[in-house]
Amino acid sequence: MAKQVQQLDRVIIRFAGDSGDGMQLTGDRFTQESAAFGNDLATFPNFPAEIRAPQGTLPGVSSFQVHFADHDILTAGDAPDVLVAMNPAALKANLADMVPGTAIIVDSHDFSGRNLAKAGYESNPLDDDGPGSLAATYNLSVLDLTGMTVEAVKEFGLSRKDAARAKNMFALGLLSWMYGRPTETTIDFLTARFAKAPDIRDANITAFKAGWNFGETTEAFVVQYEIKPAAMPVGTYRNISGNLALAYGLVAGGVQTGLPVFLGSYPITPASDILHELSKHKRFGVTTFQAEDEIAGIGAALGASFAGALGITTTSGPGIALKSETIGLAVMTELPLVIIDVQRGGPSTGLPTKTEQADLLQAMFGRNGEAPVPIVAPQSPGDCFSAALEAVRIAVTYRTPVMLLSDGYLANGSEPWRIPEISELPTVDPAFATGPNKVSVADDGTETHTFWPYLRDEETLARPWAIPGTPGIEHRIGGLEKGDGHGNISYDPANHDYMVRIRQAKVDRIAESLPPLEVDDPSGRARVLVLGWGSTYGPIGAACRRVRKDGLDVAQVHLRHLNPFPKDLGEILKRYDAVMIPEMNLGQLSLLIRAKYLVDVVGYNQVNGMPLKAAELAEAITDLIAHTGPVPTTDATGEMEAVK
Amino acid sequence: MTTQELPFPGLAGVPTADGPQNRKEYTSDQEVRWCPGCGDYAVLAAVQGFLPELGLRRENIVFVSGIGCSSRFPYYLDTFGIHSIHGRAPAIATGIATAREDLSVWVVTGDGDALSIGGNHLIHAMRRNVNLKILLFNNRIYGLTKGQYSPTSEPGKITKSTPLGSVDHPFNPVSLALGAEATFVARTIDSDRKHLTSVLSAAAAHRGTALVEIYQNCPIFNDGAFDAVKDNDTKVDAIIPLVHGEPIRFGAPGEDGLGSKGIVRSASGGVEVAQVAEVGTDALVVHDAHNADPSTAFALSRLTDAGVLHQSPIGIFRDVDRPTYDDQARQQIAQAGQDQGDPQVALAGLISGSDTWTIV
């Protein structure tokens, strides 16, 4: 039968199933297909910390949400338009996010006694057709995806269990048909992935095609949807996740500084993928050292930095807690060091696979003594690349540890990324010390040339990076307080006071190198500013668009640098009558902004392990605008009222 | 054994000095601030005298230390040095040694620094066999924090933190190192400069982690802890000398002029002390530091008293070859980078990947 084709501007699909059902792979393939098709997109993988939680249970549900559109989008979307639920638990766990009228495609195969009970259903919700039932509330499609998969692949002689495992590819095929996705990339992928297991390869490809063909022929679906490619800036694009972009940014940091990269790391969710990725790139001179613990990871990285490498350590919040003392040593020894914190839910072990932004104050203050550390944060998965390069720039230029705060949402989420030309990327000269830098003249006029490890550059206040193997600059550094200039141990009170202040001044000096903030205030009439940092960029941007669509004015500023703040931030804050700071914590940036600028910001705080929802945030912004008062209008004289 | 006879594989890749060096060149301008009579002075003097003999470029030597009295050591040597944080010196040194083949990397640590707060890093450095020379100054006490018992203090030790006597069982650093599969394990004494220097030479020659336990007297908080092995009256019965290829004998000379006591295999599977006159010389254990099987070395290490020291084997327990972590890590990188070409071109290829699309 002929199918109708309906145009949509955007769709949010969530694939949900058991941890072992391959939902992450399914979502990832759909994403790649959509990327290849040219849609803008954003993804949100959501999975349990357990590798295989008990099968069929609610804690075992794994999901992957992909939002794709014919225009520029900022988030993976608040609520799905389509839910694909592979078992009862996946249906139950995700139903609360579904708006009535949206589409739910259910694999009915496991909707029987024990599996229903494991998900907490007393009776089969698919059988109910009364008022308030699934069938009455949603656009419900009940299909035996597993059964059709097993039937489609029976020629390969697989066990029933193995045959059924291809059901995710059947579902992918069906959804790919429904949204007109190109199929070649997935077939190529399956061919490569299962090259060594021809039966499995053929079964998966067959299941994928069978799903497509089922969509094409069944009367269950009469409409096919079309989402045109998005108009995006000219360039070559790829799909990229935050952790991958971060790893590439660190490799690029090595190339652009001419330094060998040394990563000291200990596996931890959700940062381990950076270790995995960097360990593949030895040809770039990248050494990856999987240490015995978090402390050794950063210790070895700092040692490598002392020896003239680009020392890097990657971890999540609990790891930062363990590394704190070594970060302090890096502050004291003033050596370049890049510290990556892919934040997750805390405190303690917290929510390993969920996202949060609650390590800002740990990054800022989590050390003994006055130990300032510059902080940068990426705002989207692709932006992790340039944030990593910026962290490298600051670390090498200012001889300082730098904290980069990513989070679980950025790490695992993905988006199309315009691949930069290498010539666009900044280069940094490590400018190693080459010899004595201090001339002392004795009373008799004789000159001695010595090396002072703490003699500072006037512009950056950075000390020399003086690496072993260079004659004439042998010196000793360490955690004890240094005498200004000569760097020998000093317990002198005035010297300590001076050194504490100069270390702070050096970090503050970084602000001189930062570009002005971008203020997104399209009408120029906003009285409310929404200030954010990190992965909330997408939800905040989407919320601001909603608010503006409703005819209201709102401005948005997003911070790349959390320490030091850009020089123009204070002035910008004072331009607005109200400032809202949405954060996935209890108000950590709010605290810093209030303390530094004495601006009484309004917090919008959510700490549930999930990204902010644009719609809810838009409501809060709208409320704040209403509370702040109307946009100044022209008065009787035709003059604009002064905007504060 | 002298340094001249050594092939020094442990220092392969480290550039050599143009001419002879002297101890003065290795002495920094910083005033040494250990307590009068501290054993650390003797070790410092030995090291300052020994380093010039290595014939390395001074700027290619790095000393890394943790926290504690002994960890001030790097300040007094005019080489590169880091006085780091408590227990972490092996981790920091691992980064230095792995990043740079051309550096000779030494770790100076104490019994508290290495075996208590830094125990994890120590054992992992040794199992990896990173090319580090670790000098573990063992004074069996916490000195810099003013006299608490340490992880090598004898049971029952009365200190400020154990007024009724310590109920901790101590580590034997040599046993620990052997258990961690260290490839070079030795013990020497601060006051025996000749032996100390010979052990340092052998450690420098060894490629891989060398753990050298140095019995070091703390005259303030644990004076006399090693008197048994230092006093002329007692040391002949206290020091069990380990010399590769020689039967292990000690004690007052017997009829053949050699030690009247010797080490024999015990019924329990270990080793024990016997009278040579009773067991005969054929029964004595001949020390084999190059034995790949560490069992006998471990058995020998158990002859050290856990409590107050009355006897202890001194010398090189183990010296075997095993590929080092840092050599292998560098080799992987060298191999991977052979056909690299222009790194920026390679970088452009890397970040593009294979799945791209172009908007024009």
CSV table of N, CA and C in Angstrom, one decimal, chain A residues 467-575:
chain,number,residue,atom,x,y,z
A,467,ILE,N,63.4,22.0,32.7
A,467,ILE,CA,63.3,20.6,32.7
A,467,ILE,C,64.7,19.9,32.8
A,468,PRO,N,64.7,18.8,33.4
A,468,PRO,CA,66.0,18.0,33.6
A,468,PRO,C,66.6,17.8,32.2
A,469,GLY,N,67.9,17.7,32.2
A,469,GLY,CA,68.7,17.5,31.0
A,469,GLY,C,69.2,18.8,30.5
A,470,THR,N,68.8,19.9,31.1
A,470,THR,CA,69.3,21.2,30.6
A,470,THR,C,70.4,21.7,31.6
A,471,PRO,N,71.7,21.8,31.1
A,471,PRO,CA,72.8,22.1,32.0
A,471,PRO,C,72.6,23.6,32.5
A,472,GLY,N,73.1,23.8,33.7
A,472,GLY,CA,73.1,25.1,34.3
A,472,GLY,C,71.9,25.5,35.0
A,473,ILE,N,70.8,24.7,35.0
A,473,ILE,CA,69.6,25.1,35.6
A,473,ILE,C,69.2,24.0,36.7
A,474,GLU,N,70.1,23.2,37.1
A,474,GLU,CA,69.8,22.2,38.1
A,474,GLU,C,69.1,23.0,39.3
A,475,HIS,N,68.0,22.4,39.8
A,475,HIS,CA,67.4,23.1,40.9
A,475,HIS,C,66.5,22.1,41.6
A,476,ARG,N,66.0,22.5,42.8
A,476,ARG,CA,65.1,21.6,43.6
A,476,ARG,C,63.9,22.4,43.9
A,477,ILE,N,62.7,21.7,43.7
A,477,ILE,CA,61.5,22.3,44.0
A,477,ILE,C,60.7,21.3,44.9
A,478,GLY,N,59.6,21.7,45.4
A,478,GLY,CA,58.9,20.8,46.3
A,478,GLY,C,57.7,21.5,46.9
A,479,GLY,N,57.1,20.9,47.9
A,479,GLY,CA,55.8,21.4,48.5
A,479,GLY,C,56.1,22.4,49.6
A,480,LEU,N,57.3,22.5,50.0
A,480,LEU,CA,57.5,23.6,51.1
A,480,LEU,C,57.5,24.9,50.4
A,481,GLU,N,57.2,25.9,51.2
A,481,GLU,CA,57.1,27.3,50.7
A,481,GLU,C,58.5,27.7,50.1
A,482,LYS,N,58.4,28.4,48.9
A,482,LYS,CA,59.5,28.9,48.2
A,482,LYS,C,59.9,30.3,48.5
A,483,GLY,N,61.2,30.6,48.5
A,483,GLY,CA,61.6,32.0,48.6
A,483,GLY,C,61.3,32.6,47.2
A,484,ASP,N,60.8,33.8,47.2
A,484,ASP,CA,60.5,34.5,46.0
A,484,ASP,C,61.8,34.5,45.1
A,485,GLY,N,61.6,34.1,43.9
A,485,GLY,CA,62.7,34.2,42.9
A,485,GLY,C,63.7,33.0,43.0
A,486,HIS,N,64.5,32.9,44.1
A,486,HIS,CA,65.5,31.9,44.1
A,486,HIS,C,64.9,30.5,44.4
A,487,GLY,N,63.7,30.4,45.0
A,487,GLY,CA,63.0,29.2,45.1
A,487,GLY,C,63.5,28.2,46.2
A,488,ASN,N,64.4,28.7,47.0
A,488,ASN,CA,64.9,27.8,48.1
A,488,ASN,C,63.8,27.9,49.2
A,489,ILE,N,63.9,26.9,50.1
A,489,ILE,CA,62.9,26.8,51.2
A,489,ILE,C,62.9,28.1,52.0
A,490,SER,N,61.7,28.6,52.3
A,490,SER,CA,61.7,29.9,53.0
A,490,SER,C,60.5,29.8,54.0
A,491,TYR,N,60.8,30.0,55.3
A,491,TYR,CA,59.8,30.1,56.3
A,491,TYR,C,59.5,31.6,56.7
A,492,ASP,N,60.1,32.5,55.9
A,492,ASP,CA,59.9,33.9,56.3
A,492,ASP,C,58.5,34.3,56.1
A,493,PRO,N,57.9,35.0,57.2
A,493,PRO,CA,56.5,35.3,57.2
A,493,PRO,C,56.1,36.2,56.0
A,494,ALA,N,56.9,37.2,55.8
A,494,ALA,CA,56.6,38.2,54.7
A,494,ALA,C,56.7,37.5,53.3
A,495,ASN,N,57.6,36.6,53.2
A,495,ASN,CA,57.8,35.9,51.9
A,495,ASN,C,56.6,35.1,51.7
A,496,HIS,N,56.1,34.4,52.7
A,496,HIS,CA,54.9,33.5,52.5
A,496,HIS,C,53.7,34.3,52.1
A,497,ASP,N,53.5,35.4,52.8
A,497,ASP,CA,52.4,36.3,52.4
A,497,ASP,C,52.5,36.7,51.0
A,498,TYR,N,53.7,37.1,50.6
A,498,TYR,CA,53.9,37.5,49.2
A,498,TYR,C,53.7,36.4,48.2
A,499,MET,N,54.2,35.2,48.5
A,499,MET,CA,54.0,34.1,47.6
A,499,MET,C,52.6,33.6,47.4
A,500,VAL,N,51.8,33.7,48.6
A,500,VAL,CA,50.4,33.3,48.5
A,500,VAL,C,49.7,34.3,47.5
A,501,ARG,N,50.1,35.6,47.7
A,501,ARG,CA,49.4,36.6,46.8
A,501,ARG,C,49.8,36.5,45.4
A,502,ILE,N,51.1,36.2,45.2
A,502,ILE,CA,51.6,36.1,43.8
A,502,ILE,C,51.0,34.9,43.0
A,503,ARG,N,50.8,33.8,43.8
A,503,ARG,CA,50.2,32.7,43.1
A,503,ARG,C,48.7,33.0,42.7
A,504,GLN,N,48.0,33.7,43.6
A,504,GLN,CA,46.7,34.1,43.3
A,504,GLN,C,46.7,35.1,42.1
A,505,ALA,N,47.6,36.0,42.2
A,505,ALA,CA,47.7,37.1,41.1
A,505,ALA,C,48.0,36.4,39.8
A,506,LYS,N,48.8,35.4,39.8
A,506,LYS,CA,49.1,34.7,38.5
A,506,LYS,C,47.8,34.1,37.9
A,507,VAL,N,47.0,33.5,38.7
A,507,VAL,CA,45.8,32.9,38.2
A,507,VAL,C,44.8,34.0,37.8
A,508,ASP,N,44.8,35.1,38.6
A,508,ASP,CA,43.9,36.2,38.2
A,508,ASP,C,44.3,36.8,36.9
A,509,ARG,N,45.6,36.8,36.6
A,509,ARG,CA,46.2,37.3,35.4
A,509,ARG,C,45.7,36.7,34.1
A,510,ILE,N,45.3,35.4,34.3
A,510,ILE,CA,44.8,34.7,33.1
A,510,ILE,C,43.6,35.4,32.5
A,511,ALA,N,42.8,36.2,33.3
A,511,ALA,CA,41.7,36.9,32.7
A,511,ALA,C,42.1,37.9,31.6
A,512,GLU,N,43.3,38.4,31.7
A,512,GLU,CA,43.8,39.3,30.7
A,512,GLU,C,43.8,38.6,29.3
A,513,SER,N,43.9,37.3,29.3
A,513,SER,CA,44.0,36.6,28.0
A,513,SER,C,42.7,36.1,27.5
A,514,LEU,N,41.6,36.4,28.2
A,514,LEU,CA,40.3,35.9,27.8
A,514,LEU,C,39.6,36.9,26.9
A,515,PRO,N,38.8,36.3,25.9
A,515,PRO,CA,38.0,37.2,25.0
A,515,PRO,C,36.8,37.7,25.8
A,516,PRO,N,36.2,38.8,25.3
A,516,PRO,CA,35.0,39.3,25.9
A,516,PRO,C,33.9,38.2,25.9
A,517,LEU,N,33.0,38.2,26.9
A,517,LEU,CA,31.9,37.3,26.9
A,517,LEU,C,31.0,37.6,25.7
A,518,GLU,N,30.3,36.5,25.3
A,518,GLU,CA,29.3,36.7,24.3
A,518,GLU,C,28.0,36.8,25.0
A,519,VAL,N,27.3,38.0,24.8
A,519,VAL,CA,26.0,38.2,25.5
A,519,VAL,C,24.9,37.9,24.4
A,520,ASP,N,24.1,36.9,24.6
A,520,ASP,CA,23.0,36.6,23.6
A,520,ASP,C,21.8,37.3,24.1
A,521,ASP,N,21.6,38.5,23.6
A,521,ASP,CA,20.4,39.3,24.0
A,521,ASP,C,19.9,39.9,22.7
A,522,PRO,N,19.1,39.1,21.9
A,522,PRO,CA,18.8,39.5,20.5
A,522,PRO,C,18.0,40.8,20.5
A,523,SER,N,17.1,41.1,21.4
A,523,SER,CA,16.3,42.3,21.3
A,523,SER,C,17.1,43.5,21.9
A,524,GLY,N,18.0,43.2,22.8
A,524,GLY,CA,18.7,44.2,23.5
A,524,GLY,C,17.9,44.9,24.6
A,525,ARG,N,16.7,44.2,24.8
A,525,ARG,CA,15.8,44.9,25.8
A,525,ARG,C,15.6,44.0,27.0
A,526,ALA,N,16.3,42.9,27.1
A,526,ALA,CA,16.1,42.0,28.2
A,526,ALA,C,16.5,42.6,29.5
A,527,ARG,N,15.7,42.3,30.6
A,527,ARG,CA,16.0,42.7,31.9
A,527,ARG,C,16.5,41.6,32.8
A,528,VAL,N,16.3,40.4,32.2
A,528,VAL,CA,16.7,39.1,32.9
A,528,VAL,C,17.8,38.5,32.2
A,529,LEU,N,18.8,38.2,32.9
A,529,LEU,CA,20.0,37.4,32.3
A,529,LEU,C,20.0,36.0,32.9
A,530,VAL,N,20.2,35.1,32.0
A,530,VAL,CA,20.4,33.7,32.5
A,530,VAL,C,21.9,33.4,32.3
A,531,LEU,N,22.5,33.1,33.4
A,531,LEU,CA,24.0,32.8,33.4
A,531,LEU,C,24.2,31.3,33.7
A,532,GLY,N,25.0,30.7,32.9
A,532,GLY,CA,25.2,29.2,33.1
A,532,GLY,C,26.7,28.9,32.8
A,533,TRP,N,27.0,27.6,33.1
A,533,TRP,CA,28.3,27.1,32.8
A,533,TRP,C,28.1,25.6,32.5
A,534,GLY,N,29.0,25.1,31.7
A,534,GLY,CA,29.1,23.6,31.5
A,534,GLY,C,27.9,23.1,30.6
A,535,SER,N,27.5,21.9,30.9
A,535,SER,CA,26.6,21.2,30.0
A,535,SER,C,25.1,21.8,30.0
A,536,THR,N,24.9,22.7,30.9
A,536,THR,CA,23.5,23.3,30.9
A,536,THR,C,23.3,24.3,29.8
A,537,TYR,N,24.4,24.5,29.0
A,537,TYR,CA,24.3,25.4,27.9
A,537,TYR,C,23.1,25.1,27.0
A,538,GLY,N,23.0,23.8,26.6
A,538,GLY,CA,21.9,23.4,25.7
A,538,GLY,C,20.5,23.7,26.3
A,539,PRO,N,20.2,23.1,27.5
A,539,PRO,CA,18.9,23.4,28.1
A,539,PRO,C,18.6,24.9,28.3
A,540,ILE,N,19.6,25.6,28.7
A,540,ILE,CA,19.4,27.1,29.0
A,540,ILE,C,19.1,27.8,27.6
A,541,GLY,N,19.9,27.4,26.6
A,541,GLY,CA,19.7,28.0,25.3
A,541,GLY,C,18.3,27.7,24.7
A,542,ALA,N,17.9,26.4,24.9
A,542,ALA,CA,16.6,26.0,24.4
A,542,ALA,C,15.5,26.7,25.2
A,543,ALA,N,15.7,26.9,26.5
A,543,ALA,CA,14.7,27.5,27.3
A,543,ALA,C,14.6,29.0,26.9
A,544,CYS,N,15.7,29.6,26.7
A,544,CYS,CA,15.6,31.0,26.3
A,544,CYS,C,14.9,31.2,24.9
A,545,ARG,N,15.1,30.2,24.0
A,545,ARG,CA,14.4,30.3,22.8
A,545,ARG,C,12.9,30.2,23.0
A,546,ARG,N,12.5,29.3,23.9
A,546,ARG,CA,11.1,29.2,24.1
A,546,ARG,C,10.5,30.5,24.7
A,547,VAL,N,11.2,31.1,25.6
A,547,VAL,CA,10.8,32.3,26.2
A,547,VAL,C,10.6,33.4,25.2
A,548,ARG,N,11.6,33.5,24.3
A,548,ARG,CA,11.6,34.5,23.3
A,548,ARG,C,10.5,34.2,22.3
A,549,LYS,N,10.2,33.0,22.0
A,549,LYS,CA,9.1,32.6,21.1
A,549,LYS,C,7.8,33.1,21.6
A,550,ASP,N,7.7,33.2,23.0
A,550,ASP,CA,6.5,33.7,23.6
A,550,ASP,C,6.5,35.2,23.7
A,551,GLY,N,7.4,35.8,23.0
A,551,GLY,CA,7.4,37.3,22.9
A,551,GLY,C,8.1,38.0,24.1
A,552,LEU,N,8.8,37.2,24.9
A,552,LEU,CA,9.5,37.9,26.0
A,552,LEU,C,11.0,38.0,25.7
A,553,ASP,N,11.6,38.9,26.5
A,553,ASP,CA,13.0,39.2,26.3
A,553,ASP,C,13.9,38.5,27.4
A,554,VAL,N,14.9,37.8,27.0
A,554,VAL,CA,15.8,37.3,28.0
A,554,VAL,C,17.2,37.2,27.4
A,555,ALA,N,18.2,37.4,28.2
A,555,ALA,CA,19.6,37.3,27.7
A,555,ALA,C,20.2,36.1,28.3
A,556,GLN,N,21.2,35.6,27.5
A,556,GLN,CA,21.9,34.4,28.0
A,556,GLN,C,23.4,34.7,27.9
A,557,VAL,N,24.1,34.3,28.9
A,557,VAL,CA,25.6,34.3,28.9
A,557,VAL,C,26.1,32.9,29.5
A,558,HIS,N,27.0,32.4,28.8
A,558,HIS,CA,27.5,31.1,29.2
A,558,HIS,C,29.0,31.1,29.5
A,559,LEU,N,29.5,30.6,30.6
A,559,LEU,CA,30.9,30.8,31.0
A,559,LEU,C,31.7,29.6,30.6
A,560,ARG,N,32.7,29.8,29.9
A,560,ARG,CA,33.8,28.8,29.6
A,560,ARG,C,34.8,28.8,30.8
A,561,HIS,N,35.0,30.0,31.3
A,561,HIS,CA,36.0,30.1,32.4
A,561,HIS,C,35.3,30.4,33.7
A,562,LEU,N,35.6,29.5,34.7
A,562,LEU,CA,35.0,29.7,36.0
A,562,LEU,C,36.0,30.3,37.0
A,563,ASN,N,37.3,30.1,36.7
A,563,ASN,CA,38.3,30.7,37.5
A,563,ASN,C,39.5,31.0,36.6
A,564,PRO,N,39.9,32.2,36.4
A,564,PRO,CA,39.2,33.4,36.9
A,564,PRO,C,38.0,33.7,36.0
A,565,PHE,N,37.1,34.5,36.5
A,565,PHE,CA,36.0,34.9,35.7
A,565,PHE,C,36.5,35.9,34.6
A,566,PRO,N,35.8,35.9,33.5
A,566,PRO,CA,36.2,37.0,32.5
A,566,PRO,C,36.1,38.4,33.1
A,567,LYS,N,36.9,39.3,32.6
A,567,LYS,CA,36.9,40.6,33.2
A,567,LYS,C,35.6,41.4,33.1
A,568,ASP,N,34.9,41.1,32.0
A,568,ASP,CA,33.7,41.9,31.7
A,568,ASP,C,32.4,41.3,32.4
A,569,LEU,N,32.6,40.2,33.1
A,569,LEU,CA,31.4,39.6,33.7
A,569,LEU,C,30.7,40.5,34.7
A,570,GLY,N,31.5,41.1,35.6
A,570,GLY,CA,30.8,42.0,36.6
A,570,GLY,C,30.0,43.1,36.0
A,571,GLU,N,30.5,43.7,34.9
A,571,GLU,CA,29.8,44.8,34.3
A,571,GLU,C,28.6,44.3,33.6
A,572,ILE,N,28.7,43.1,33.0
A,572,ILE,CA,27.5,42.5,32.3
A,572,ILE,C,26.4,42.2,33.3
A,573,LEU,N,26.8,41.6,34.4
A,573,LEU,CA,25.8,41.2,35.4
A,573,LEU,C,25.0,42.5,35.9
A,574,LYS,N,25.7,43.6,36.0
A,574,LYS,CA,25.1,44.8,36.5
A,574,LYS,C,24.1,45.5,35.5
A,575,ARG,N,24.2,45.0,34.3
A,575,ARG,CA,23.3,45.6,33.2
A,575,ARG,C,21.9,45.1,33.4
